[in-house]
């Protein structure tokens, strides 16, 4: 009974699961070529990375200066007292 069931059901399942692959048409080929040649997203990412690098440099500089300024203002405060 099991073999008969598989022989009768398998072709039906196979026909429902199969799909047809169409050859690419000119429109989809042109769309893919245009997508692959578009570099505007890469440019935006590069600008974002540059901005992030500049931000990190500014934060590091401000933190370094902040420590020096704190010690300077502390010494001025102590001198005034």
mmCIF file of N, CA and C in Angstrom:
data_model
loop_
_atom_site.group_PDB
_atom_site.id
_atom_site.type_symbol
_atom_site.label_atom_id
_atom_site.label_comp_id
_atom_site.label_asym_id
_atom_site.label_seq_id
_atom_site.Cartn_x
_atom_site.Cartn_y
_atom_site.Cartn_z
ATOM 1 N N UNK A 1 0.822 -1.194 0.000
ATOM 2 C CA UNK A 1 0.000 0.000 0.000
ATOM 3 C C UNK A 1 0.868 1.261 0.000
ATOM 4 N N UNK A 2 1.988 1.260 0.707
ATOM 5 C CA UNK A 2 2.842 2.429 0.785
ATOM 6 C C UNK A 2 3.428 2.786 -0.568
ATOM 7 N N UNK A 3 3.895 1.786 -1.325
ATOM 8 C CA UNK A 3 4.501 2.047 -2.630
ATOM 9 C C UNK A 3 3.450 2.583 -3.600
ATOM 10 N N UNK A 4 2.254 2.009 -3.572
ATOM 11 C CA UNK A 4 1.189 2.492 -4.446
ATOM 12 C C UNK A 4 0.850 3.948 -4.121
ATOM 13 N N UNK A 5 0.780 4.273 -2.842
ATOM 14 C CA UNK A 5 0.469 5.638 -2.416
ATOM 15 C C UNK A 5 1.524 6.614 -2.927
ATOM 16 N N UNK A 6 2.801 6.253 -2.774
ATOM 17 C CA UNK A 6 3.862 7.129 -3.238
ATOM 18 C C UNK A 6 3.839 7.298 -4.750
ATOM 19 N N UNK A 7 3.559 6.196 -5.495
ATOM 20 C CA UNK A 7 3.510 6.308 -6.957
ATOM 21 C C UNK A 7 2.346 7.172 -7.407
ATOM 22 N N UNK A 8 1.274 7.203 -6.661
ATOM 23 C CA UNK A 8 0.122 7.985 -7.086
ATOM 24 C C UNK A 8 0.199 9.437 -6.603
ATOM 25 N N UNK A 9 0.806 9.669 -5.473
ATOM 26 C CA UNK A 9 0.832 11.006 -4.908
ATOM 27 C C UNK A 9 2.046 11.801 -5.386
ATOM 28 N N UNK A 10 3.171 11.137 -5.595
ATOM 29 C CA UNK A 10 4.396 11.836 -5.946
ATOM 30 C C UNK A 10 4.287 12.679 -7.207
ATOM 31 N N UNK A 11 3.693 12.211 -8.298
ATOM 32 C CA UNK A 11 3.572 13.079 -9.477
ATOM 33 C C UNK A 11 2.719 14.328 -9.216
ATOM 34 N N UNK A 12 1.706 14.198 -8.409
ATOM 35 C CA UNK A 12 0.854 15.340 -8.101
ATOM 36 C C UNK A 12 1.643 16.369 -7.279
ATOM 37 N N UNK A 13 2.366 15.897 -6.274
ATOM 38 C CA UNK A 13 3.159 16.792 -5.444
ATOM 39 C C UNK A 13 4.248 17.446 -6.283
ATOM 40 N N UNK A 14 4.886 16.683 -7.129
ATOM 41 C CA UNK A 14 5.955 17.214 -7.973
ATOM 42 C C UNK A 14 5.424 18.300 -8.898
ATOM 43 N N UNK A 15 4.239 18.119 -9.433
ATOM 44 C CA UNK A 15 3.691 19.123 -10.346
ATOM 45 C C UNK A 15 3.329 20.406 -9.600
ATOM 46 N N UNK A 16 2.920 20.290 -8.353
ATOM 47 C CA UNK A 16 2.579 21.481 -7.579
ATOM 48 C C UNK A 16 3.822 22.219 -7.070
ATOM 49 N N UNK A 17 4.886 21.490 -6.832
ATOM 50 C CA UNK A 17 6.090 22.107 -6.305
ATOM 51 C C UNK A 17 7.013 22.634 -7.388
ATOM 52 N N UNK A 18 6.840 22.164 -8.590
ATOM 53 C CA UNK A 18 7.753 22.600 -9.646
ATOM 54 C C UNK A 18 7.405 24.019 -10.086
ATOM 55 N N UNK A 19 8.393 24.717 -10.564
ATOM 56 C CA UNK A 19 8.185 26.053 -11.078
ATOM 57 C C UNK A 19 8.969 26.184 -12.364
ATOM 58 N N UNK A 20 8.543 27.095 -13.164
ATOM 59 C CA UNK A 20 9.162 27.276 -14.462
ATOM 60 C C UNK A 20 10.117 28.452 -14.396
ATOM 61 N N UNK A 21 11.324 28.224 -14.843
ATOM 62 C CA UNK A 21 12.311 29.281 -14.887
ATOM 63 C C UNK A 21 12.292 29.868 -16.280
ATOM 64 N N UNK A 22 11.953 31.149 -16.330
ATOM 65 C CA UNK A 22 11.913 31.815 -17.618
ATOM 66 C C UNK A 22 13.286 32.389 -17.923
ATOM 67 N N UNK A 23 13.666 32.403 -19.172
ATOM 68 C CA UNK A 23 14.929 33.056 -19.513
ATOM 69 C C UNK A 23 14.788 34.562 -19.290
ATOM 70 N N UNK A 24 15.867 35.237 -18.901
ATOM 71 C CA UNK A 24 15.755 36.676 -18.629
ATOM 72 C C UNK A 24 15.407 37.449 -19.893
ATOM 73 N N UNK A 25 14.512 38.394 -19.746
ATOM 74 C CA UNK A 25 14.165 39.231 -20.884
ATOM 75 C C UNK A 25 15.033 40.483 -20.880
ATOM 76 N N UNK A 26 14.926 41.277 -21.891
ATOM 77 C CA UNK A 26 15.789 42.463 -22.029
ATOM 78 C C UNK A 26 15.551 43.462 -20.901
ATOM 79 N N UNK A 27 14.310 43.626 -20.488
ATOM 80 C CA UNK A 27 13.989 44.593 -19.446
ATOM 81 C C UNK A 27 14.636 44.206 -18.117
ATOM 82 N N UNK A 28 14.552 42.945 -17.739
ATOM 83 C CA UNK A 28 15.154 42.535 -16.473
ATOM 84 C C UNK A 28 16.677 42.576 -16.545
ATOM 85 N N UNK A 29 17.245 42.295 -17.702
ATOM 86 C CA UNK A 29 18.695 42.380 -17.868
ATOM 87 C C UNK A 29 19.160 43.828 -17.739
ATOM 88 N N UNK A 30 18.426 44.751 -18.338
ATOM 89 C CA UNK A 30 18.776 46.172 -18.248
ATOM 90 C C UNK A 30 18.623 46.675 -16.809
ATOM 91 N N UNK A 31 17.581 46.222 -16.123
ATOM 92 C CA UNK A 31 17.358 46.611 -14.741
ATOM 93 C C UNK A 31 18.505 46.128 -13.856
ATOM 94 N N UNK A 32 18.943 44.899 -14.052
ATOM 95 C CA UNK A 32 20.056 44.357 -13.279
ATOM 96 C C UNK A 32 21.349 45.112 -13.582
ATOM 97 N N UNK A 33 21.594 45.422 -14.836
ATOM 98 C CA UNK A 33 22.805 46.160 -15.209
ATOM 99 C C UNK A 33 22.790 47.560 -14.604
ATOM 100 N N UNK A 34 21.635 48.213 -14.614
ATOM 101 C CA UNK A 34 21.526 49.551 -14.035
ATOM 102 C C UNK A 34 21.717 49.502 -12.520
ATOM 103 N N UNK A 35 21.185 48.476 -11.881
ATOM 104 C CA UNK A 35 21.346 48.318 -10.440
ATOM 105 C C UNK A 35 22.810 48.094 -10.068
ATOM 106 N N UNK A 36 23.503 47.258 -10.828
ATOM 107 C CA UNK A 36 24.904 46.961 -10.529
ATOM 108 C C UNK A 36 25.823 48.143 -10.804
ATOM 109 N N UNK A 37 25.458 48.995 -11.748
ATOM 110 C CA UNK A 37 26.314 50.143 -12.064
ATOM 111 C C UNK A 37 26.008 51.363 -11.209
ATOM 112 N N UNK A 38 24.906 51.350 -10.461
ATOM 113 C CA UNK A 38 24.529 52.487 -9.622
ATOM 114 C C UNK A 38 25.422 52.521 -8.383
ATOM 115 N N UNK A 39 26.139 53.625 -8.211
ATOM 116 C CA UNK A 39 27.053 53.751 -7.086
ATOM 117 C C UNK A 39 26.609 54.822 -6.094
ATOM 118 N N UNK A 40 25.404 55.312 -6.203
ATOM 119 C CA UNK A 40 24.969 56.387 -5.303
ATOM 120 C C UNK A 40 24.857 55.892 -3.868
ATOM 121 N N UNK A 41 24.443 54.659 -3.664
ATOM 122 C CA UNK A 41 24.373 54.115 -2.310
ATOM 123 C C UNK A 41 25.748 53.964 -1.698
ATOM 124 N N UNK A 42 26.709 53.520 -2.498
ATOM 125 C CA UNK A 42 28.080 53.380 -2.006
ATOM 126 C C UNK A 42 28.662 54.742 -1.653
ATOM 127 N N UNK A 43 28.350 55.754 -2.436
ATOM 128 C CA UNK A 43 28.843 57.103 -2.148
ATOM 129 C C UNK A 43 28.257 57.610 -0.829
ATOM 130 N N UNK A 44 26.989 57.374 -0.598
ATOM 131 C CA UNK A 44 26.360 57.803 0.652
ATOM 132 C C UNK A 44 26.996 57.100 1.846
ATOM 133 N N UNK A 45 27.300 55.829 1.693
ATOM 134 C CA UNK A 45 27.953 55.086 2.776
ATOM 135 C C UNK A 45 29.345 55.640 3.036
ATOM 136 N N UNK A 46 30.075 55.957 1.973
ATOM 137 C CA UNK A 46 31.416 56.524 2.142
ATOM 138 C C UNK A 46 31.349 57.859 2.874
ATOM 139 N N UNK A 47 30.410 58.720 2.506
ATOM 140 C CA UNK A 47 30.261 59.992 3.206
ATOM 141 C C UNK A 47 29.895 59.774 4.677
ATOM 142 N N UNK A 48 29.069 58.800 4.937
ATOM 143 C CA UNK A 48 28.713 58.481 6.323
ATOM 144 C C UNK A 48 29.917 58.018 7.128
ATOM 145 N N UNK A 49 30.767 57.199 6.518
ATOM 146 C CA UNK A 49 31.976 56.743 7.210
ATOM 147 C C UNK A 49 32.950 57.897 7.467
ATOM 148 N N UNK A 50 33.060 58.801 6.514
ATOM 149 C CA UNK A 50 33.923 59.973 6.705
ATOM 150 C C UNK A 50 33.391 60.829 7.853
ATOM 151 N N UNK A 51 32.081 61.063 7.878
ATOM 152 C CA UNK A 51 31.476 61.855 8.953
ATOM 153 C C UNK A 51 31.680 61.177 10.307
ATOM 154 N N UNK A 52 31.557 59.858 10.349
ATOM 155 C CA UNK A 52 31.774 59.133 11.609
ATOM 156 C C UNK A 52 33.220 59.256 12.062
ATOM 157 N N UNK A 53 34.169 59.185 11.136
ATOM 158 C CA UNK A 53 35.581 59.341 11.479
ATOM 159 C C UNK A 53 35.890 60.722 12.014
ATOM 160 N N UNK A 54 35.320 61.739 11.375
ATOM 161 C CA UNK A 54 35.515 63.112 11.847
ATOM 162 C C UNK A 54 34.901 63.286 13.236
ATOM 163 N N UNK A 55 33.741 62.696 13.463
ATOM 164 C CA UNK A 55 33.086 62.789 14.774
ATOM 165 C C UNK A 55 33.937 62.152 15.863
ATOM 166 N N UNK A 56 34.505 60.996 15.564
ATOM 167 C CA UNK A 56 35.364 60.323 16.545
ATOM 168 C C UNK A 56 36.582 61.187 16.860
ATOM 169 N N UNK A 57 37.177 61.802 15.844
ATOM 170 C CA UNK A 57 38.340 62.669 16.065
ATOM 171 C C UNK A 57 37.966 63.875 16.914
ATOM 172 N N UNK A 58 36.810 64.477 16.650
ATOM 173 C CA UNK A 58 36.369 65.635 17.428
ATOM 174 C C UNK A 58 36.119 65.240 18.879
ATOM 175 N N UNK A 59 35.459 64.115 19.100
ATOM 176 C CA UNK A 59 35.165 63.663 20.468
ATOM 177 C C UNK A 59 36.460 63.389 21.233
ATOM 178 N N UNK A 60 37.416 62.744 20.581
ATOM 179 C CA UNK A 60 38.695 62.458 21.248
ATOM 180 C C UNK A 60 39.423 63.744 21.602
ATOM 181 N N UNK A 61 39.407 64.716 20.702
ATOM 182 C CA UNK A 61 40.072 65.998 20.955
ATOM 183 C C UNK A 61 39.396 66.753 22.089
ATOM 184 N N UNK A 62 38.081 66.796 22.082
ATOM 185 C CA UNK A 62 37.344 67.517 23.126
ATOM 186 C C UNK A 62 37.560 66.858 24.483
ATOM 187 N N UNK A 63 37.595 65.536 24.525
ATOM 188 C CA UNK A 63 37.832 64.865 25.801
ATOM 189 C C UNK A 63 39.237 65.167 26.321
ATOM 190 N N UNK A 64 40.212 65.186 25.426
ATOM 191 C CA UNK A 64 41.575 65.533 25.843
ATOM 192 C C UNK A 64 41.678 66.955 26.336
ATOM 193 N N UNK A 65 41.036 67.880 25.633
ATOM 194 C CA UNK A 65 41.047 69.282 26.056
ATOM 195 C C UNK A 65 40.230 69.491 27.319
ATOM 196 N N UNK A 66 39.166 68.720 27.476
ATOM 197 C CA UNK A 66 38.314 68.851 28.654
ATOM 198 C C UNK A 66 39.081 68.560 29.923
ATOM 199 N N UNK A 67 39.929 67.558 29.903
ATOM 200 C CA UNK A 67 40.736 67.230 31.077
ATOM 201 C C UNK A 67 41.702 68.358 31.397
ATOM 202 N N UNK A 68 42.344 68.909 30.367
ATOM 203 C CA UNK A 68 43.284 70.016 30.577
ATOM 204 C C UNK A 68 42.550 71.262 31.075
ATOM 205 N N UNK A 69 41.368 71.526 30.515
ATOM 206 C CA UNK A 69 40.609 72.700 30.953
ATOM 207 C C UNK A 69 40.149 72.557 32.394
ATOM 208 N N UNK A 70 39.770 71.365 32.790
ATOM 209 C CA UNK A 70 39.344 71.137 34.167
ATOM 210 C C UNK A 70 40.484 71.435 35.126
ATOM 211 N N UNK A 71 41.671 70.954 34.799
ATOM 212 C CA UNK A 71 42.809 71.218 35.683
ATOM 213 C C UNK A 71 43.171 72.700 35.681
ATOM 214 N N UNK A 72 43.047 73.372 34.555
ATOM 215 C CA UNK A 72 43.344 74.811 34.483
ATOM 216 C C UNK A 72 42.361 75.609 35.332
ATOM 217 N N UNK A 73 41.073 75.331 35.204
ATOM 218 C CA UNK A 73 40.073 76.061 35.978
ATOM 219 C C UNK A 73 40.202 75.742 37.466
ATOM 220 N N UNK A 74 40.589 74.529 37.795
ATOM 221 C CA UNK A 74 40.788 74.183 39.203
ATOM 222 C C UNK A 74 41.938 74.974 39.788
ATOM 223 N N UNK A 75 43.038 75.106 39.032
ATOM 224 C CA UNK A 75 44.182 75.880 39.533
ATOM 225 C C UNK A 75 43.839 77.371 39.633
ATOM 226 N N UNK A 76 43.049 77.897 38.723
ATOM 227 C CA UNK A 76 42.609 79.301 38.791
ATOM 228 C C UNK A 76 41.721 79.505 40.004
ATOM 229 N N UNK A 77 40.815 78.581 40.246
ATOM 230 C CA UNK A 77 39.918 78.668 41.388
ATOM 231 C C UNK A 77 40.717 78.640 42.701
ATOM 232 N N UNK A 78 41.702 77.731 42.774
ATOM 233 C CA UNK A 78 42.519 77.640 43.981
ATOM 234 C C UNK A 78 43.343 78.912 44.175
ATOM 235 N N UNK A 79 43.813 79.502 43.085
ATOM 236 C CA UNK A 79 44.607 80.734 43.189
ATOM 237 C C UNK A 79 43.748 81.900 43.653
ATOM 238 N N UNK A 80 42.487 81.924 43.265
ATOM 239 C CA UNK A 80 41.588 83.020 43.670
ATOM 240 C C UNK A 80 41.147 82.879 45.121
ATOM 241 N N UNK A 81 41.119 81.669 45.617
ATOM 242 C CA UNK A 81 40.693 81.450 47.012
ATOM 243 C C UNK A 81 41.837 81.771 47.881
#
